[in-house]
Short mmCIF file of C-alpha atoms and ligand atoms in Angstrom, two decimals:
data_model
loop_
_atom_site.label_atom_id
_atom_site.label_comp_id
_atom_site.label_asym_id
_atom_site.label_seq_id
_atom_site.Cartn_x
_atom_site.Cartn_y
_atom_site.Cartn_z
CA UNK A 1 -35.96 -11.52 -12.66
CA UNK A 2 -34.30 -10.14 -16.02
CA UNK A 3 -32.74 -6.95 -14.11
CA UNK A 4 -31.24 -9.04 -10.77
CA UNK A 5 -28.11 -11.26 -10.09
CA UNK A 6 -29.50 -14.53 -9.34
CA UNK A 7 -26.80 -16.49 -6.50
CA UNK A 8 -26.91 -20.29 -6.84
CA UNK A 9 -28.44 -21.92 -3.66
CA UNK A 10 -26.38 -22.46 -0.31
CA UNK A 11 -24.13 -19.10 -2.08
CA UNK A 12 -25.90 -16.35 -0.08
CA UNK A 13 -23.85 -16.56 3.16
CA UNK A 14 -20.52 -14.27 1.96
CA UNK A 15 -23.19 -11.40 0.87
CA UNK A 16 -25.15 -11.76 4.34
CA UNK A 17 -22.30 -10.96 6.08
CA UNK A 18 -21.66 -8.05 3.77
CA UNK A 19 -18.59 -8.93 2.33
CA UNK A 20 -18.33 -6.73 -0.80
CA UNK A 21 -17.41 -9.24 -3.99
CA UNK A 22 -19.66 -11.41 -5.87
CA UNK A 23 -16.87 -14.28 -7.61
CA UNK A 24 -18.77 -15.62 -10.65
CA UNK A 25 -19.31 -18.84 -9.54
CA UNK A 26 -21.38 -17.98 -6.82
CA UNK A 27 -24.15 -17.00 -9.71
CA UNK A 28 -26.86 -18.58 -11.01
CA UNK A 29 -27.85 -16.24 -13.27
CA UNK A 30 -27.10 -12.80 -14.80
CA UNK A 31 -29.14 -9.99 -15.76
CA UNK A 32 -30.15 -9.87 -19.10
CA UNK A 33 -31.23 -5.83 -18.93
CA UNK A 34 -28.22 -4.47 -16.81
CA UNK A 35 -25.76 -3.48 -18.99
CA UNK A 36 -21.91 -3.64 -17.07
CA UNK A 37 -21.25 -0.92 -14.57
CA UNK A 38 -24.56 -0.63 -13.62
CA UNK A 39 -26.91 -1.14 -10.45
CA UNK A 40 -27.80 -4.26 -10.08
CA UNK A 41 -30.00 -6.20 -7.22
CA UNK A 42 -28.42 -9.27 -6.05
CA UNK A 43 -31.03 -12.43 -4.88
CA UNK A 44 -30.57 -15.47 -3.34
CA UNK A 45 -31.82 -18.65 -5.24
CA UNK A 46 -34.80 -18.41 -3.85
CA UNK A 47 -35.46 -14.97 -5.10
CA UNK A 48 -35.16 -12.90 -1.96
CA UNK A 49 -33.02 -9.81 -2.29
CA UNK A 50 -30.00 -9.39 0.04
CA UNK A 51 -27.93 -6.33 -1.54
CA UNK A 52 -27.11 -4.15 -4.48
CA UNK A 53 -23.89 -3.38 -5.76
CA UNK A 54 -22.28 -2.55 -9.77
CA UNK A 55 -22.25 -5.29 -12.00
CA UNK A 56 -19.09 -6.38 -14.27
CA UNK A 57 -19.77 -9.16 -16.35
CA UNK A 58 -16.03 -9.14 -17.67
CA UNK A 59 -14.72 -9.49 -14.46
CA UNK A 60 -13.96 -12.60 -12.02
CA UNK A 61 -15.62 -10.35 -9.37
CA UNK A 62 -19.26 -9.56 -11.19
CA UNK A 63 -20.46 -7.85 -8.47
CA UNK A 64 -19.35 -5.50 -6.32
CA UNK A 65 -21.58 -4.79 -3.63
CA UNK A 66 -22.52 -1.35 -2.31
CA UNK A 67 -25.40 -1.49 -0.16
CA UNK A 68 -27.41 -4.01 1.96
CA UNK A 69 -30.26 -1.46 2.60
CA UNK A 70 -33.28 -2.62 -0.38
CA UNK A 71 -34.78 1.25 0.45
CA UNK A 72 -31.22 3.32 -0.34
CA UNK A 73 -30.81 4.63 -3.82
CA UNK A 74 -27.24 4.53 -5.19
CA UNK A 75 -27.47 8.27 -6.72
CA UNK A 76 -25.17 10.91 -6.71
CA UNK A 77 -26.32 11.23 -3.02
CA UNK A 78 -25.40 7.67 -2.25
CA UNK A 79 -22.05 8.86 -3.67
CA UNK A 80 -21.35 11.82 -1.67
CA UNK A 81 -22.39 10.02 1.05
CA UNK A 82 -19.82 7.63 1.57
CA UNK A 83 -17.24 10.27 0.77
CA UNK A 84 -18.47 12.43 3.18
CA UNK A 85 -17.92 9.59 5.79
CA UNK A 86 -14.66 8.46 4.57
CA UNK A 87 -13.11 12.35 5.08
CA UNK A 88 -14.83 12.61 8.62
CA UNK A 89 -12.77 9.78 9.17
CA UNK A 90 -9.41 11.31 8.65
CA UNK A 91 -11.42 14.90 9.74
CA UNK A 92 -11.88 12.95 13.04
CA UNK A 93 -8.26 11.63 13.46
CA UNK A 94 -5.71 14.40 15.10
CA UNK A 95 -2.66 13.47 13.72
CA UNK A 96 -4.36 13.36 9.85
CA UNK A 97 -5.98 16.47 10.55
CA UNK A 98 -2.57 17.76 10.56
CA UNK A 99 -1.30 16.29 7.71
CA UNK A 100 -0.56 17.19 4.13
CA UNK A 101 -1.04 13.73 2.92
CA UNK A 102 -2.82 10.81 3.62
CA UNK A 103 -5.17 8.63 2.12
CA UNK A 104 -8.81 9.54 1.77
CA UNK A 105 -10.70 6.39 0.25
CA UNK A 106 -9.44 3.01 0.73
CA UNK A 107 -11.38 1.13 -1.46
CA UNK A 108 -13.68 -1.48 0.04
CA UNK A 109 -12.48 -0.50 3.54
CA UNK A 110 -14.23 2.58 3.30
CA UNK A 111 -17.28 0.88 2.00
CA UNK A 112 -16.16 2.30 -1.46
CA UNK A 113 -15.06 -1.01 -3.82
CA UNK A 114 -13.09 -0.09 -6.23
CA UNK A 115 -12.19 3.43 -5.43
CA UNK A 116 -8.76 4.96 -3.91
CA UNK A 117 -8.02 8.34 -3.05
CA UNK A 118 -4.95 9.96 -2.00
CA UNK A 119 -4.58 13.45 -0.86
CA UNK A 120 -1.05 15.31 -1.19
CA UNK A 121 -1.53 18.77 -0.16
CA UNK A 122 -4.82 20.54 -1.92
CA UNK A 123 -4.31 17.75 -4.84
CA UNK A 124 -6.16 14.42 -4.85
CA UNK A 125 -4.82 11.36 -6.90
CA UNK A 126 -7.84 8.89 -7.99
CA UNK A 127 -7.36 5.43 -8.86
CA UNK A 128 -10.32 3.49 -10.45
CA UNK A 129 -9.77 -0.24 -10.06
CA UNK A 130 -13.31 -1.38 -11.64
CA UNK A 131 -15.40 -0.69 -14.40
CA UNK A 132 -17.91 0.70 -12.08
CA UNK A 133 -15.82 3.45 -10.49
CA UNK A 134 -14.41 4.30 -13.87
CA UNK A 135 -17.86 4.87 -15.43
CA UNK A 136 -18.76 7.27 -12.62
CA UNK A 137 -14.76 8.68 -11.97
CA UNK A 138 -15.78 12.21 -13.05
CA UNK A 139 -18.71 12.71 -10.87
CA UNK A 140 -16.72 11.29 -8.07
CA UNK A 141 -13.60 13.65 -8.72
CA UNK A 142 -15.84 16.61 -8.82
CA UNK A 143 -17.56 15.32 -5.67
CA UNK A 144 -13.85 14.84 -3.73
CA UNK A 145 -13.18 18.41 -4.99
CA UNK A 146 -16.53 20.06 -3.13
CA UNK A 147 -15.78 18.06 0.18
CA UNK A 148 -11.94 18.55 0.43
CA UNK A 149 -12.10 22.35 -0.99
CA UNK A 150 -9.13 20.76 -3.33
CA UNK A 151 -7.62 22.33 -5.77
CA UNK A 152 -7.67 19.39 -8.69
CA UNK A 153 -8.10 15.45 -9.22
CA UNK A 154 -5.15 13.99 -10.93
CA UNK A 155 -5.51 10.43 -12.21
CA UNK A 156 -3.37 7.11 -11.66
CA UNK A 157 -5.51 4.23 -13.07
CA UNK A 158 -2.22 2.77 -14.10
CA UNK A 159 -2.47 -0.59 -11.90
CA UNK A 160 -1.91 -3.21 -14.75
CA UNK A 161 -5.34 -5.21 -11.99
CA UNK A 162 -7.49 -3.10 -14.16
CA UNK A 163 -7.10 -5.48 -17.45
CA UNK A 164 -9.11 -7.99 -15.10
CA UNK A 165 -11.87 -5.40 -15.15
CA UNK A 166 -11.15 -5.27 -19.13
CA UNK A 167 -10.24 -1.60 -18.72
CA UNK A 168 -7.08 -0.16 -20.36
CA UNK A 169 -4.39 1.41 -18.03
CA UNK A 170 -4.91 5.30 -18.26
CA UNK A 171 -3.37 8.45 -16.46
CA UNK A 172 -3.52 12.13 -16.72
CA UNK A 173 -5.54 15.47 -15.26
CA UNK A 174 -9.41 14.57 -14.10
CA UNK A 175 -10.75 17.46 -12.64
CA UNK A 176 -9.38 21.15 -11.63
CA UNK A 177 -6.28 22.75 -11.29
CA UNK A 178 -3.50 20.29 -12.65
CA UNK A 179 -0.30 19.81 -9.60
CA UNK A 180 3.18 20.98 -9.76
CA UNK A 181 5.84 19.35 -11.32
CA UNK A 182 7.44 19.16 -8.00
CA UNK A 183 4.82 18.77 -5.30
CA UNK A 184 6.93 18.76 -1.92
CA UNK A 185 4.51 17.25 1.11
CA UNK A 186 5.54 16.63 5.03
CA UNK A 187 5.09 13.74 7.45
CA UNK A 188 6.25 14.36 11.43
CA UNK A 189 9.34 13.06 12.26
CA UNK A 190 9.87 11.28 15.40
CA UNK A 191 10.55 14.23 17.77
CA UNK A 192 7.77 15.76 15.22
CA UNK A 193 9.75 18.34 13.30
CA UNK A 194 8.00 18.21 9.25
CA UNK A 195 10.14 16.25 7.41
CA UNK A 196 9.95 17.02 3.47
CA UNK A 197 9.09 14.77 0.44
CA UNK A 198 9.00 15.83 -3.10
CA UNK A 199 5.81 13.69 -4.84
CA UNK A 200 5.40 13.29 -8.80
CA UNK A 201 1.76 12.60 -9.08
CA UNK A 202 1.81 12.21 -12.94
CA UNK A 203 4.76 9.82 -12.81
CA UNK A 204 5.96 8.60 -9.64
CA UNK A 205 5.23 5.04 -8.61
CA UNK A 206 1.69 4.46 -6.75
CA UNK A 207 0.04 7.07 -6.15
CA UNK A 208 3.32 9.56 -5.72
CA UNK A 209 4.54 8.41 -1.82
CA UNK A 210 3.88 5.07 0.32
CA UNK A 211 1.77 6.84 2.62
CA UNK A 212 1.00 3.30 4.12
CA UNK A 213 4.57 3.74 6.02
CA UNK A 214 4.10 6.92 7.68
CA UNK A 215 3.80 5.58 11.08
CA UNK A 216 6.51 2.70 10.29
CA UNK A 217 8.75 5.08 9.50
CA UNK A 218 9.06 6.95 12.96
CA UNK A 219 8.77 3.61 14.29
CA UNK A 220 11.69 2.55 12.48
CA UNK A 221 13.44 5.97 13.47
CA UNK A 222 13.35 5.19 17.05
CA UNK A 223 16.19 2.29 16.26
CA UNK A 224 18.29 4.12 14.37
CA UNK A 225 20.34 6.85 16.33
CA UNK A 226 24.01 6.30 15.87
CA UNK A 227 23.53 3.44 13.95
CA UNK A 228 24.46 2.12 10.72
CA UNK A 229 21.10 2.00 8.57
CA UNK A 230 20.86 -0.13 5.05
CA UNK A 231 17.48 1.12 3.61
CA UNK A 232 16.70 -1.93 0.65
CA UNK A 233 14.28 -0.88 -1.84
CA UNK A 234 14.22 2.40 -0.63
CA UNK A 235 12.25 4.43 -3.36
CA UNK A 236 11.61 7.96 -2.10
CA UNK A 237 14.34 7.01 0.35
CA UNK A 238 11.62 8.58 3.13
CA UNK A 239 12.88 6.10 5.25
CA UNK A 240 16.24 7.31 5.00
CA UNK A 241 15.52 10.51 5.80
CA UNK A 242 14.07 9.64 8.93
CA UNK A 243 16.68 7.55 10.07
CA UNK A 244 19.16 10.37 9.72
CA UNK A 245 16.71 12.79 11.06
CA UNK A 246 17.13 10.43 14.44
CA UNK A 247 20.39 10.73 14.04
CA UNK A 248 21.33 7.85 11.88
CA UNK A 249 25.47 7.61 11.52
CA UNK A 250 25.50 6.84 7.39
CA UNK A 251 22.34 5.62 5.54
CA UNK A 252 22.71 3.26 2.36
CA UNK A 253 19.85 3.39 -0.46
CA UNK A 254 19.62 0.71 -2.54
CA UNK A 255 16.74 0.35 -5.25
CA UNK A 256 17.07 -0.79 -8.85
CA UNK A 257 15.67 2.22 -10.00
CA UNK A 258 18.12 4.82 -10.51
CA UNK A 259 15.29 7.12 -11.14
CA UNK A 260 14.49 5.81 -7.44
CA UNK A 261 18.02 6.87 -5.85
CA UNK A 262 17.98 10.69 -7.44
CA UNK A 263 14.56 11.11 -5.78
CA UNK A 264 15.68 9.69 -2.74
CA UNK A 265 18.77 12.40 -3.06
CA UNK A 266 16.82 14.97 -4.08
CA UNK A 267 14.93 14.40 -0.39
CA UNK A 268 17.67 14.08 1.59
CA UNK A 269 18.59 17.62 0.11
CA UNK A 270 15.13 19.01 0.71
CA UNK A 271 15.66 17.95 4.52
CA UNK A 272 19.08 19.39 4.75
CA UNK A 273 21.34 16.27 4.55
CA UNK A 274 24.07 15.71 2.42
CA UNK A 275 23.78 12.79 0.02
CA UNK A 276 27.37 12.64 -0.67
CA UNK A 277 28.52 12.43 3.40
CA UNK A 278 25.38 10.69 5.00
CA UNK A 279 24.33 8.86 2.25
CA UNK A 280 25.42 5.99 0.02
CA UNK A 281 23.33 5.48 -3.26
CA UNK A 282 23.50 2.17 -4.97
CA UNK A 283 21.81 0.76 -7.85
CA UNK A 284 21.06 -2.85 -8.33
CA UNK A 285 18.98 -5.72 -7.28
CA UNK A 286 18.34 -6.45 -3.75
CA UNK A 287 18.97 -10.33 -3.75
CA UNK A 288 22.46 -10.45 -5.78
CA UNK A 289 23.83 -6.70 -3.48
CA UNK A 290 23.25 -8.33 -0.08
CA UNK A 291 24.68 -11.79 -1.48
CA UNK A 292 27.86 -10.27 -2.72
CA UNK A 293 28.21 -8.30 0.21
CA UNK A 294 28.05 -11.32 2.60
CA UNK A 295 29.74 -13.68 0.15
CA UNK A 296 32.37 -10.98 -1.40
CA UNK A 297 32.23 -8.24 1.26
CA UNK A 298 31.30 -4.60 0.48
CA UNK A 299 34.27 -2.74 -0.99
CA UNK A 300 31.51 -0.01 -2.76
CA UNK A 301 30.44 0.71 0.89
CA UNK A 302 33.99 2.79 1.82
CA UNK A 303 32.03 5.34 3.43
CA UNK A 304 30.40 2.94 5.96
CA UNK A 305 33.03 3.10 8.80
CA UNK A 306 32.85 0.31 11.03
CA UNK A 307 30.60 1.03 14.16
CA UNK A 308 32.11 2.85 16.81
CA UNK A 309 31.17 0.38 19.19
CA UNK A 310 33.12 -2.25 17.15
CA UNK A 311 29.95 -4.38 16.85
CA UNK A 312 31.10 -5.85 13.71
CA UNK A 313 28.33 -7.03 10.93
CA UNK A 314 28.05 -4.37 7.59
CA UNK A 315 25.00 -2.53 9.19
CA UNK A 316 22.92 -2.24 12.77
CA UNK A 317 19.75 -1.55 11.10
CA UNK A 318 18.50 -3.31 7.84
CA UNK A 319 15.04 -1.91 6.10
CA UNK A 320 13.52 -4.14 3.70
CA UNK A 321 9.99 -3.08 2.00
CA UNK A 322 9.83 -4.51 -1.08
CA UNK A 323 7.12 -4.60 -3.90
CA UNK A 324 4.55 -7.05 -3.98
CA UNK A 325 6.53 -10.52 -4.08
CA UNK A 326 2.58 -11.94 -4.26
CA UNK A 327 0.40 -10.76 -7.04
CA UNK A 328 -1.75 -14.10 -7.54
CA UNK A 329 -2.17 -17.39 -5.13
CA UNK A 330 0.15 -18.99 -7.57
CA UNK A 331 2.57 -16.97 -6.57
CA UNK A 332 2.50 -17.52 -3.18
CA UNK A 333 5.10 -20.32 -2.91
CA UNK A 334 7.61 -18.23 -5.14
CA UNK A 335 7.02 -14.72 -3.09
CA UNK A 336 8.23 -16.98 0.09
CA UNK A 337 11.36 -17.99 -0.87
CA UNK A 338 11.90 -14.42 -2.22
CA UNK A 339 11.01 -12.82 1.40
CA UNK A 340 12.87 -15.92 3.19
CA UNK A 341 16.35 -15.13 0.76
CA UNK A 342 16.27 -11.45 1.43
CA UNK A 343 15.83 -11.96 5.21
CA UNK A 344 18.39 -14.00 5.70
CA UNK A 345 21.10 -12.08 3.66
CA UNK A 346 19.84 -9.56 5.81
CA UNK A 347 19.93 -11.45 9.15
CA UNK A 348 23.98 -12.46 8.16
CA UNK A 349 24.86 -8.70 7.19
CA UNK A 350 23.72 -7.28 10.58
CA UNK A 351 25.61 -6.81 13.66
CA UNK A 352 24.86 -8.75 16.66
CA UNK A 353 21.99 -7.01 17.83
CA UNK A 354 21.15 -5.28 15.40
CA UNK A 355 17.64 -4.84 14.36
CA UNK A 356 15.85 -6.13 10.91
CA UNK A 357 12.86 -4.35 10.29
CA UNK A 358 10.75 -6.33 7.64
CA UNK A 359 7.98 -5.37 5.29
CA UNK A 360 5.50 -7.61 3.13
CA UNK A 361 2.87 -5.29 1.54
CA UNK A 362 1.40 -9.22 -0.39
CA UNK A 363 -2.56 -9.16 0.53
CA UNK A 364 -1.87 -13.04 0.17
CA UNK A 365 0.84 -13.51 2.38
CA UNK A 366 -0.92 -13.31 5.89
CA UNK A 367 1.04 -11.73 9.16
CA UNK A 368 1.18 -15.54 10.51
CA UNK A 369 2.32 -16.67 6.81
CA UNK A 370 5.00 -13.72 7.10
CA UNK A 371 6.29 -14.82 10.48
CA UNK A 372 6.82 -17.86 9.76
CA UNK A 373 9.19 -16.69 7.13
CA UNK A 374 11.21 -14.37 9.06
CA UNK A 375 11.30 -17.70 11.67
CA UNK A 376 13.04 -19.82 8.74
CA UNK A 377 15.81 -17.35 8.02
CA UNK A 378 16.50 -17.06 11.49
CA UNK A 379 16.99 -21.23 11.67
CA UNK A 380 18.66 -21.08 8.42
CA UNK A 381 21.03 -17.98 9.58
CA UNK A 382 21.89 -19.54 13.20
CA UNK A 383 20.60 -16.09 14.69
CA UNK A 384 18.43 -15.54 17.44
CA UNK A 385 15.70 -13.41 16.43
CA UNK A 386 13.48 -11.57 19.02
CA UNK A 387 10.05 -9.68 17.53
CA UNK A 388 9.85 -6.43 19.36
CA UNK A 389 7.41 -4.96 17.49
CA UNK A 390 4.43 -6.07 14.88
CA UNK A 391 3.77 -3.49 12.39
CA UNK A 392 1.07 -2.63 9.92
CA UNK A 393 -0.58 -0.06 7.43
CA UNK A 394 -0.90 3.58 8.59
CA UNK A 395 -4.19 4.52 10.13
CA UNK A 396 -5.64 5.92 7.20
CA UNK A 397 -6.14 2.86 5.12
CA UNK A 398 -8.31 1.13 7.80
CA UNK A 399 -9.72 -2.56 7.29
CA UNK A 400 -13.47 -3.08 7.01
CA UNK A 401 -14.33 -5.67 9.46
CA UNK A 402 -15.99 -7.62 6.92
CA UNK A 403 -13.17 -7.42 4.19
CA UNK A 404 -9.98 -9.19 6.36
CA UNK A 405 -8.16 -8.70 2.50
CA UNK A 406 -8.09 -5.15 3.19
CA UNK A 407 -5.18 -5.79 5.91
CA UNK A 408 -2.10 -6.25 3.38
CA UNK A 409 1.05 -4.36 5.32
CA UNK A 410 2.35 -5.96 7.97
CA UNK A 411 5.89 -6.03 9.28
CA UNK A 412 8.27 -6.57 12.20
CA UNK A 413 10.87 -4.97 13.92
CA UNK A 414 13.22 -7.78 14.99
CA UNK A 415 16.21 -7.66 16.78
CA UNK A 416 18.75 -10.36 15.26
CA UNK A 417 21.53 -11.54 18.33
N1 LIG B 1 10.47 1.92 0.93
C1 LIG B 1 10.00 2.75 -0.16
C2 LIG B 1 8.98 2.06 -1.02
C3 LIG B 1 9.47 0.81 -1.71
S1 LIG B 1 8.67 0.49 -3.19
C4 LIG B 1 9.50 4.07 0.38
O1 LIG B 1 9.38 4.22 1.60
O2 LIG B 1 9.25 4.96 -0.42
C5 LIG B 1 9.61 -0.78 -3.87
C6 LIG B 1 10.89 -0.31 -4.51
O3 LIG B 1 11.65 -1.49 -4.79
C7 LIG B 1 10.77 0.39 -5.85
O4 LIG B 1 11.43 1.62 -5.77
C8 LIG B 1 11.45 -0.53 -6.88
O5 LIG B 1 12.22 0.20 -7.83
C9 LIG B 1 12.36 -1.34 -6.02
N2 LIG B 1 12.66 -2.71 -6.46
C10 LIG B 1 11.82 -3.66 -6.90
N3 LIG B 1 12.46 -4.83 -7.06
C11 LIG B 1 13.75 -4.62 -6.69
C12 LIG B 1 14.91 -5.46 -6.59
N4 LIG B 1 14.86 -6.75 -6.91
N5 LIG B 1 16.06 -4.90 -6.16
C13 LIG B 1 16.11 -3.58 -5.83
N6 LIG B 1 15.05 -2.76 -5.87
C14 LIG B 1 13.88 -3.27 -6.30
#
């Protein structure tokens, strides 16, 4: 077979149970006639064929599969298909019906490898994370724009992943209308008043807004009325916000992005708080901050009055969501002790009972993995930490039961005695 992907034998088992990469050693042989990015049947050594999916010969994943049905085309149709059924999705959902912004393809969770979409109002960001979405980014943006009724697709294939596709890192207007400098989107807050976000879609980090965290972020609202809130690598500061809007006391941003902190003033503003009285901005790195606070106390924190209740401790709430401590397995071991340091700095800075609420957005880094983490700081801080609540991504990037990576948020709301 010159045209198929031949798997070595015993190798078939993965793509029977429709999990959607092909690794390179799993193959026998390659196509000779398929040139990359194209269709391409996939057979098991003994020729029969199990599933068709785009072919990259440059990357670790050569295959990506699309299809396990021999009789289904993948033509524009095939396309339009899955897009359709990944917008019913969020069509079908009440609370994303509502909203301004969510995401509308996640990748192989929506049976759609390769492929994210994020919606911000009647503008659509596209990300193409494979050489076979990129080769076919157009069609698919003009698609998106004839099933949303959008206005434009803006593009954000800046995630440096792509060089293991061989593709270069590239940005800029796709299809229609180009956004607004200064998109401003909404997400409920916990009573369910709109709380408002300006989004950069050309230049902001991601896709413009961690839309992964709306539902952690009324979650995390519900602990933080009166209370004393440090929000660590706060970004947007969205989480900020909603503290406050719950009636947060003082909120403290901290990023190492001062680019970060202005946008994270600039929405405090847009929601009516003042970032000079309710909010402390502060620039620097997570790890050394929290250490000199607890080692050197926290003379740059005057505003911060000590709780009313006299609880003690620098803050009753602590937010940490930082960036991916994981990118590869070899940095697995390293991304640990990175989580494990920032937890407990942030376990010894809290008031007794306060609550911790801890992110780890590492694919590789498993909620067990994570737990375990949070357990070791707790030994290591002489705290006793309860788990009151397990967290996770927002409903709109949903996990395909036969791709377990697609679950890579988790988090948990701890309450440190
Ligand atoms: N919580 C944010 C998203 C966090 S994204 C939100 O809701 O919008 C991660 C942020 O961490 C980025 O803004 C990045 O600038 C910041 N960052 C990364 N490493 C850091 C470090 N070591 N110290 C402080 N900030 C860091």
């Amino acid at each position: 077979m010159q045209n198929a992907v031949i798997l070595k034998p015993g190798r078939e088992k993965p793509v029977r149970q429709r999990h959607p990469w092909v690794f390179s050693g799993a193959i026998a042989q390659l196509p000779s006639a398929v040139a990359d990015g194209e269709i391409v049947p996939v057979l098991d050594a003994k020729g029969r064929w199990l599933a068709q999916g785009y072919l990259n010969r440059q990357s670790q994943i050569q295959v990506r599969l699309l299809s396990w049905n021999q009789a289904e085309p993948i033509d524009a149709a095939f396309w339009r298909r899955r897009l359709e059924t990944a917008h019913q999705l969020r069509q079908n959902t009440a609370e994303l019906a509502q909203a301004d912004c969510y995401r509308l393809v996640h990748g192989e969770s929506d049976y759609l490898p390769g492929l994210t979409v994020d919606r911000y109002g009647a503008h659509l960001v596209l990300q193409a994370g494979t050489l076979g979405i990129d080769q076919r980014k157009q069609q698919l943006a003009e698609q998106l724009m004839e099933i949303t009724g959008c206005a434009g697709v803006v593009e954000r294939s800046d995630d440096p992943n792509r060089r293991k596709e061989g593709l270069a890192l590239t940005s800029g207007l796709l299809a229609g209308a180009a956004p607004p400098d200064k998109l401003v989107v909404s997400e409920p807050s916990l009573s369910g008043q709109p709380l408002h976000f300006q989004v950069d879609l050309l230049d902001g980090q991601k896709t413009g807004f961690y839309l992964d965290q709306r539902e952690n972020r009324r979650r995390t609202a519900a602990h933080c009325a009166g209370k004393r809130v440090l929000n660590a690598f706060s970004y947007t500061g969205a989480f900020a916000v909603h503290a406050l809007a719950a009636g947060a006391t003082h909120v403290v941003n901290l990023d190492s992005s001062v680019e970060a902190l202005e946008l994270g003033e600039i929405n405090l503003q847009l929601n009516h708080f003042d970032p000079d009285a309710d909010c402390t901005s502060i620039a620097g790195d997570v790890f050394e901050v929290l250490r000199d606070w607890r080692d050197l106390g926290a003379p740059d924190l005057a505003a911060l009055k000590p709780a009313e209740s006299g609880a003690g401790g620098l803050f009753d709430v602590i937010i940490l969501d930082p960036p991916k401590f994981a990118q590869s397995k070899s940095h697995v071991e390293r991304a640990l002790r990175g989580y494990k340091d920032i937890n407990l700095l942030a376990m010894q800075l809290l008031a007794p009972g306060g609550a911790l609420i801890t992110f780890s957005c590492s694919g590789l880094v498993d909620a067990a993995l994570f737990q375990k983490v949070i357990f070791g700081a707790a030994i290591d801080a002489e705290r006793d930490v309860q788990i009151v609540d397990f967290l996770h991504q927002a409903s709109d990037h949903p996990v395909a039961a036969t791709f377990p990576e697609g679950a890579y948020l988790k988090g948990l709301i701890c309450r440190v005695l």
